[in-house]
């Protein structure tokens, strides 16, 4: 993964998308304009009122002291830049921070000779104007401007100085083979910047306990990384986590942030690929795991449009697809990340050729596609909706589902168990507000039953030729419910589904006898003969298939659920006509 990140960094640097080394986007609250005769204070700027700037950054933690003084060059909070204390108890601390900021600035001026820095140093050597002291608060960010176009830290000379300054401070005196590029160089004692995941500052590597160390080595000597590789991997990961085209929150758990997962992804391709106006990019391939988006026309949340485009793409015959898109050399990369108390957790690393990826995505989309509960043409539900429906936040289950989507692994058994447990709940089966969940759970049942099989295409809606007893039992329960509903003019309080779905889906032989007697005596005489003929037909098919099973296995319970869902969707579709 780290090697691929370095390759991506090179590409981003050429496209000028990656900030300079150890720089990151920051917001500015105050700007001290030194272009005129007198210093002029501009601000305060609220979020969005001033452009985001790419400014020097580094890892900063622990209590401030002479040995732990880490100012940011030219843009920092007012404690460092002006020595403004948070309160009376922290006056000495603010003085120490400001000394560190000025010392760093002097060093930058000595190395670069940029006159703008001399002007800033001259300002800092004078008493702070009272207006500035009154307005600026200790933790507000502040910088200087002399040139009207560029901030001093945006000059290439300053960017080079910052990189060299950090390298000088971080590199050890020893040399070792870099674990990423393989070259023998001085290695960094610790990584210069953290990776920001769910608001937490996480280290890419951490050896802060003897149990993590090997052969008596300390810190990063256990896995040596040179300065260039260390900064590029962290900066690239942070870029992917900032850019909405390169990441998706797969699971978010506010109470337990460790369970939250975010996927970062990118496409490695020799040239741009497109087909019938559809650009093949990382966002398209990430469509199955993206969340719903709000549709202005329909006034509701719908699956992302890329998901429909992806379904069209995977239907293209493989041989024609390879020739039309020239995808032989392209590959897709995805890392699933979590934050664990300051450490970065890589939950999953997926890298596969685009050719293989399209095959795997096609299998997944075929298996999870199912008719809408109202009988309308279906739209595939994305992964966040499915996870919300099964109400499981198991990180291992999420990882296994991602492997199914992107690597062609068989769906995990745990997914079927979770879906069945919720599908049989009366609220899910009957409450109109739970229709989205009912739909998503049915699609999971189909995924578990048909993944990688021909049935993935023939079981999208009611299949009259599928004669498994469990499927027929599910259809039969839907028929009994429809007869009851029609007999009461769709005004029945509690249906047979609410009362008997759980028993019928696990022990059909002992449940359907009383149900059939109730229907034939109380409800069937009140409905059209058409329903009687349908009931008779299903029972006849069931008899031919061996009659009512005594009990059903998990797989058969899923078939029961599919039969029930398909038959019900068919009835609802007829009602609209």
mmCIF file with all atom_site columns, N, CA and C in Angstrom, residues 283-312:
data_model
loop_
_atom_site.group_PDB
_atom_site.id
_atom_site.type_symbol
_atom_site.label_atom_id
_atom_site.label_alt_id
_atom_site.label_comp_id
_atom_site.label_asym_id
_atom_site.label_entity_id
_atom_site.label_seq_id
_atom_site.pdbx_PDB_ins_code
_atom_site.Cartn_x
_atom_site.Cartn_y
_atom_site.Cartn_z
_atom_site.occupancy
_atom_site.B_iso_or_equiv
_atom_site.pdbx_formal_charge
_atom_site.auth_seq_id
_atom_site.auth_comp_id
_atom_site.auth_asym_id
_atom_site.auth_atom_id
_atom_site.pdbx_PDB_model_num
ATOM 1  N N  . UNK A 1 283 ? -14.462 7.212  -8.548  1.00 0.00 ? 283 UNK A N  1
ATOM 2  C CA . UNK A 1 283 ? -15.777 7.459  -7.963  1.00 0.00 ? 283 UNK A CA 1
ATOM 3  C C  . UNK A 1 283 ? -16.819 6.506  -8.550  1.00 0.00 ? 283 UNK A C  1
ATOM 4  N N  . UNK A 1 284 ? -16.668 6.189  -9.822  1.00 0.00 ? 284 UNK A N  1
ATOM 5  C CA . UNK A 1 284 ? -17.596 5.252  -10.468 1.00 0.00 ? 284 UNK A CA 1
ATOM 6  C C  . UNK A 1 284 ? -17.476 3.867  -9.833  1.00 0.00 ? 284 UNK A C  1
ATOM 7  N N  . UNK A 1 285 ? -16.229 3.403  -9.619  1.00 0.00 ? 285 UNK A N  1
ATOM 8  C CA . UNK A 1 285 ? -16.036 2.072  -9.053  1.00 0.00 ? 285 UNK A CA 1
ATOM 9  C C  . UNK A 1 285 ? -16.372 2.022  -7.559  1.00 0.00 ? 285 UNK A C  1
ATOM 10 N N  . UNK A 1 286 ? -16.389 3.189  -6.919  1.00 0.00 ? 286 UNK A N  1
ATOM 11 C CA . UNK A 1 286 ? -16.753 3.231  -5.497  1.00 0.00 ? 286 UNK A CA 1
ATOM 12 C C  . UNK A 1 286 ? -18.259 3.399  -5.306  1.00 0.00 ? 286 UNK A C  1
ATOM 13 N N  . UNK A 1 287 ? -19.022 3.478  -6.388  1.00 0.00 ? 287 UNK A N  1
ATOM 14 C CA . UNK A 1 287 ? -20.474 3.727  -6.287  1.00 0.00 ? 287 UNK A CA 1
ATOM 15 C C  . UNK A 1 287 ? -21.205 2.712  -5.391  1.00 0.00 ? 287 UNK A C  1
ATOM 16 N N  . UNK A 1 288 ? -20.860 1.418  -5.398  1.00 0.00 ? 288 UNK A N  1
ATOM 17 C CA . UNK A 1 288 ? -21.605 0.477  -4.525  1.00 0.00 ? 288 UNK A CA 1
ATOM 18 C C  . UNK A 1 288 ? -21.465 0.762  -3.038  1.00 0.00 ? 288 UNK A C  1
ATOM 19 N N  . UNK A 1 289 ? -20.444 1.535  -2.635  1.00 0.00 ? 289 UNK A N  1
ATOM 20 C CA . UNK A 1 289 ? -20.283 1.799  -1.194  1.00 0.00 ? 289 UNK A CA 1
ATOM 21 C C  . UNK A 1 289 ? -20.592 3.259  -0.842  1.00 0.00 ? 289 UNK A C  1
ATOM 22 N N  . UNK A 1 290 ? -21.029 4.045  -1.834  1.00 0.00 ? 290 UNK A N  1
ATOM 23 C CA . UNK A 1 290 ? -21.371 5.442  -1.542  1.00 0.00 ? 290 UNK A CA 1
ATOM 24 C C  . UNK A 1 290 ? -22.758 5.532  -0.918  1.00 0.00 ? 290 UNK A C  1
ATOM 25 N N  . UNK A 1 291 ? -22.971 6.577  -0.154  1.00 0.00 ? 291 UNK A N  1
ATOM 26 C CA . UNK A 1 291 ? -24.266 6.749  0.508   1.00 0.00 ? 291 UNK A CA 1
ATOM 27 C C  . UNK A 1 291 ? -25.284 7.364  -0.449  1.00 0.00 ? 291 UNK A C  1
ATOM 28 N N  . UNK A 1 292 ? -26.544 7.421  -0.001  1.00 0.00 ? 292 UNK A N  1
ATOM 29 C CA . UNK A 1 292 ? -27.607 8.015  -0.806  1.00 0.00 ? 292 UNK A CA 1
ATOM 30 C C  . UNK A 1 292 ? -27.346 9.505  -0.991  1.00 0.00 ? 292 UNK A C  1
ATOM 31 N N  . UNK A 1 293 ? -27.872 10.057 -2.083  1.00 0.00 ? 293 UNK A N  1
ATOM 32 C CA . UNK A 1 293 ? -27.760 11.495 -2.330  1.00 0.00 ? 293 UNK A CA 1
ATOM 33 C C  . UNK A 1 293 ? -29.170 12.053 -2.498  1.00 0.00 ? 293 UNK A C  1
ATOM 34 N N  . UNK A 1 294 ? -29.330 13.348 -2.218  1.00 0.00 ? 294 UNK A N  1
ATOM 35 C CA . UNK A 1 294 ? -30.669 13.949 -2.319  1.00 0.00 ? 294 UNK A CA 1
ATOM 36 C C  . UNK A 1 294 ? -30.947 14.343 -3.763  1.00 0.00 ? 294 UNK A C  1
ATOM 37 N N  . UNK A 1 295 ? -32.083 13.871 -4.290  1.00 0.00 ? 295 UNK A N  1
ATOM 38 C CA . UNK A 1 295 ? -32.498 14.178 -5.656  1.00 0.00 ? 295 UNK A CA 1
ATOM 39 C C  . UNK A 1 295 ? -33.489 15.336 -5.613  1.00 0.00 ? 295 UNK A C  1
ATOM 40 N N  . UNK A 1 296 ? -33.126 16.462 -6.241  1.00 0.00 ? 296 UNK A N  1
ATOM 41 C CA . UNK A 1 296 ? -33.974 17.663 -6.198  1.00 0.00 ? 296 UNK A CA 1
ATOM 42 C C  . UNK A 1 296 ? -35.312 17.437 -6.905  1.00 0.00 ? 296 UNK A C  1
ATOM 43 N N  . UNK A 1 297 ? -35.288 16.647 -7.996  1.00 0.00 ? 297 UNK A N  1
ATOM 44 C CA . UNK A 1 297 ? -36.534 16.433 -8.745  1.00 0.00 ? 297 UNK A CA 1
ATOM 45 C C  . UNK A 1 297 ? -37.490 15.526 -7.977  1.00 0.00 ? 297 UNK A C  1
ATOM 46 N N  . UNK A 1 298 ? -36.965 14.429 -7.447  1.00 0.00 ? 298 UNK A N  1
ATOM 47 C CA . UNK A 1 298 ? -37.813 13.475 -6.730  1.00 0.00 ? 298 UNK A CA 1
ATOM 48 C C  . UNK A 1 298 ? -38.042 13.882 -5.270  1.00 0.00 ? 298 UNK A C  1
ATOM 49 N N  . UNK A 1 299 ? -37.267 14.874 -4.785  1.00 0.00 ? 299 UNK A N  1
ATOM 50 C CA . UNK A 1 299 ? -37.386 15.358 -3.404  1.00 0.00 ? 299 UNK A CA 1
ATOM 51 C C  . UNK A 1 299 ? -37.198 14.236 -2.381  1.00 0.00 ? 299 UNK A C  1
ATOM 52 N N  . UNK A 1 300 ? -36.265 13.368 -2.642  1.00 0.00 ? 300 UNK A N  1
ATOM 53 C CA . UNK A 1 300 ? -35.952 12.303 -1.694  1.00 0.00 ? 300 UNK A CA 1
ATOM 54 C C  . UNK A 1 300 ? -34.537 11.810 -1.956  1.00 0.00 ? 300 UNK A C  1
ATOM 55 N N  . UNK A 1 301 ? -34.035 11.041 -0.983  1.00 0.00 ? 301 UNK A N  1
ATOM 56 C CA . UNK A 1 301 ? -32.682 10.508 -1.112  1.00 0.00 ? 301 UNK A CA 1
ATOM 57 C C  . UNK A 1 301 ? -32.684 9.258  -1.986  1.00 0.00 ? 301 UNK A C  1
ATOM 58 N N  . UNK A 1 302 ? -31.784 9.213  -2.948  1.00 0.00 ? 302 UNK A N  1
ATOM 59 C CA . UNK A 1 302 ? -31.723 8.102  -3.905  1.00 0.00 ? 302 UNK A CA 1
ATOM 60 C C  . UNK A 1 302 ? -30.277 7.618  -4.009  1.00 0.00 ? 302 UNK A C  1
ATOM 61 N N  . UNK A 1 303 ? -30.088 6.408  -4.569  1.00 0.00 ? 303 UNK A N  1
ATOM 62 C CA . UNK A 1 303 ? -28.708 5.939  -4.779  1.00 0.00 ? 303 UNK A CA 1
ATOM 63 C C  . UNK A 1 303 ? -27.947 6.890  -5.691  1.00 0.00 ? 303 UNK A C  1
ATOM 64 N N  . UNK A 1 304 ? -26.622 6.982  -5.558  1.00 0.00 ? 304 UNK A N  1
ATOM 65 C CA . UNK A 1 304 ? -25.840 7.899  -6.395  1.00 0.00 ? 304 UNK A CA 1
ATOM 66 C C  . UNK A 1 304 ? -25.984 7.546  -7.871  1.00 0.00 ? 304 UNK A C  1
ATOM 67 N N  . UNK A 1 305 ? -25.994 8.563  -8.753  1.00 0.00 ? 305 UNK A N  1
ATOM 68 C CA . UNK A 1 305 ? -26.168 8.286  -10.198 1.00 0.00 ? 305 UNK A CA 1
ATOM 69 C C  . UNK A 1 305 ? -25.077 7.388  -10.766 1.00 0.00 ? 305 UNK A C  1
ATOM 70 N N  . UNK A 1 306 ? -23.885 7.423  -10.157 1.00 0.00 ? 306 UNK A N  1
ATOM 71 C CA . UNK A 1 306 ? -22.795 6.581  -10.675 1.00 0.00 ? 306 UNK A CA 1
ATOM 72 C C  . UNK A 1 306 ? -23.132 5.091  -10.574 1.00 0.00 ? 306 UNK A C  1
ATOM 73 N N  . UNK A 1 307 ? -24.014 4.736  -9.624  1.00 0.00 ? 307 UNK A N  1
ATOM 74 C CA . UNK A 1 307 ? -24.348 3.320  -9.453  1.00 0.00 ? 307 UNK A CA 1
ATOM 75 C C  . UNK A 1 307 ? -25.106 2.790  -10.667 1.00 0.00 ? 307 UNK A C  1
ATOM 76 N N  . UNK A 1 308 ? -25.984 3.614  -11.218 1.00 0.00 ? 308 UNK A N  1
ATOM 77 C CA . UNK A 1 308 ? -26.712 3.206  -12.418 1.00 0.00 ? 308 UNK A CA 1
ATOM 78 C C  . UNK A 1 308 ? -25.762 3.119  -13.610 1.00 0.00 ? 308 UNK A C  1
ATOM 79 N N  . UNK A 1 309 ? -24.832 4.085  -13.701 1.00 0.00 ? 309 UNK A N  1
ATOM 80 C CA . UNK A 1 309 ? -23.849 4.056  -14.791 1.00 0.00 ? 309 UNK A CA 1
ATOM 81 C C  . UNK A 1 309 ? -22.976 2.810  -14.703 1.00 0.00 ? 309 UNK A C  1
ATOM 82 N N  . UNK A 1 310 ? -22.614 2.446  -13.482 1.00 0.00 ? 310 UNK A N  1
ATOM 83 C CA . UNK A 1 310 ? -21.780 1.260  -13.288 1.00 0.00 ? 310 UNK A CA 1
ATOM 84 C C  . UNK A 1 310 ? -22.526 -0.005 -13.726 1.00 0.00 ? 310 UNK A C  1
ATOM 85 N N  . UNK A 1 311 ? -23.819 -0.070 -13.453 1.00 0.00 ? 311 UNK A N  1
ATOM 86 C CA . UNK A 1 311 ? -24.602 -1.229 -13.859 1.00 0.00 ? 311 UNK A CA 1
ATOM 87 C C  . UNK A 1 311 ? -24.637 -1.352 -15.386 1.00 0.00 ? 311 UNK A C  1
ATOM 88 N N  . UNK A 1 312 ? -24.699 -0.219 -16.071 1.00 0.00 ? 312 UNK A N  1
ATOM 89 C CA . UNK A 1 312 ? -24.673 -0.254 -17.539 1.00 0.00 ? 312 UNK A CA 1
ATOM 90 C C  . UNK A 1 312 ? -23.311 -0.738 -18.020 1.00 0.00 ? 312 UNK A C  1
#
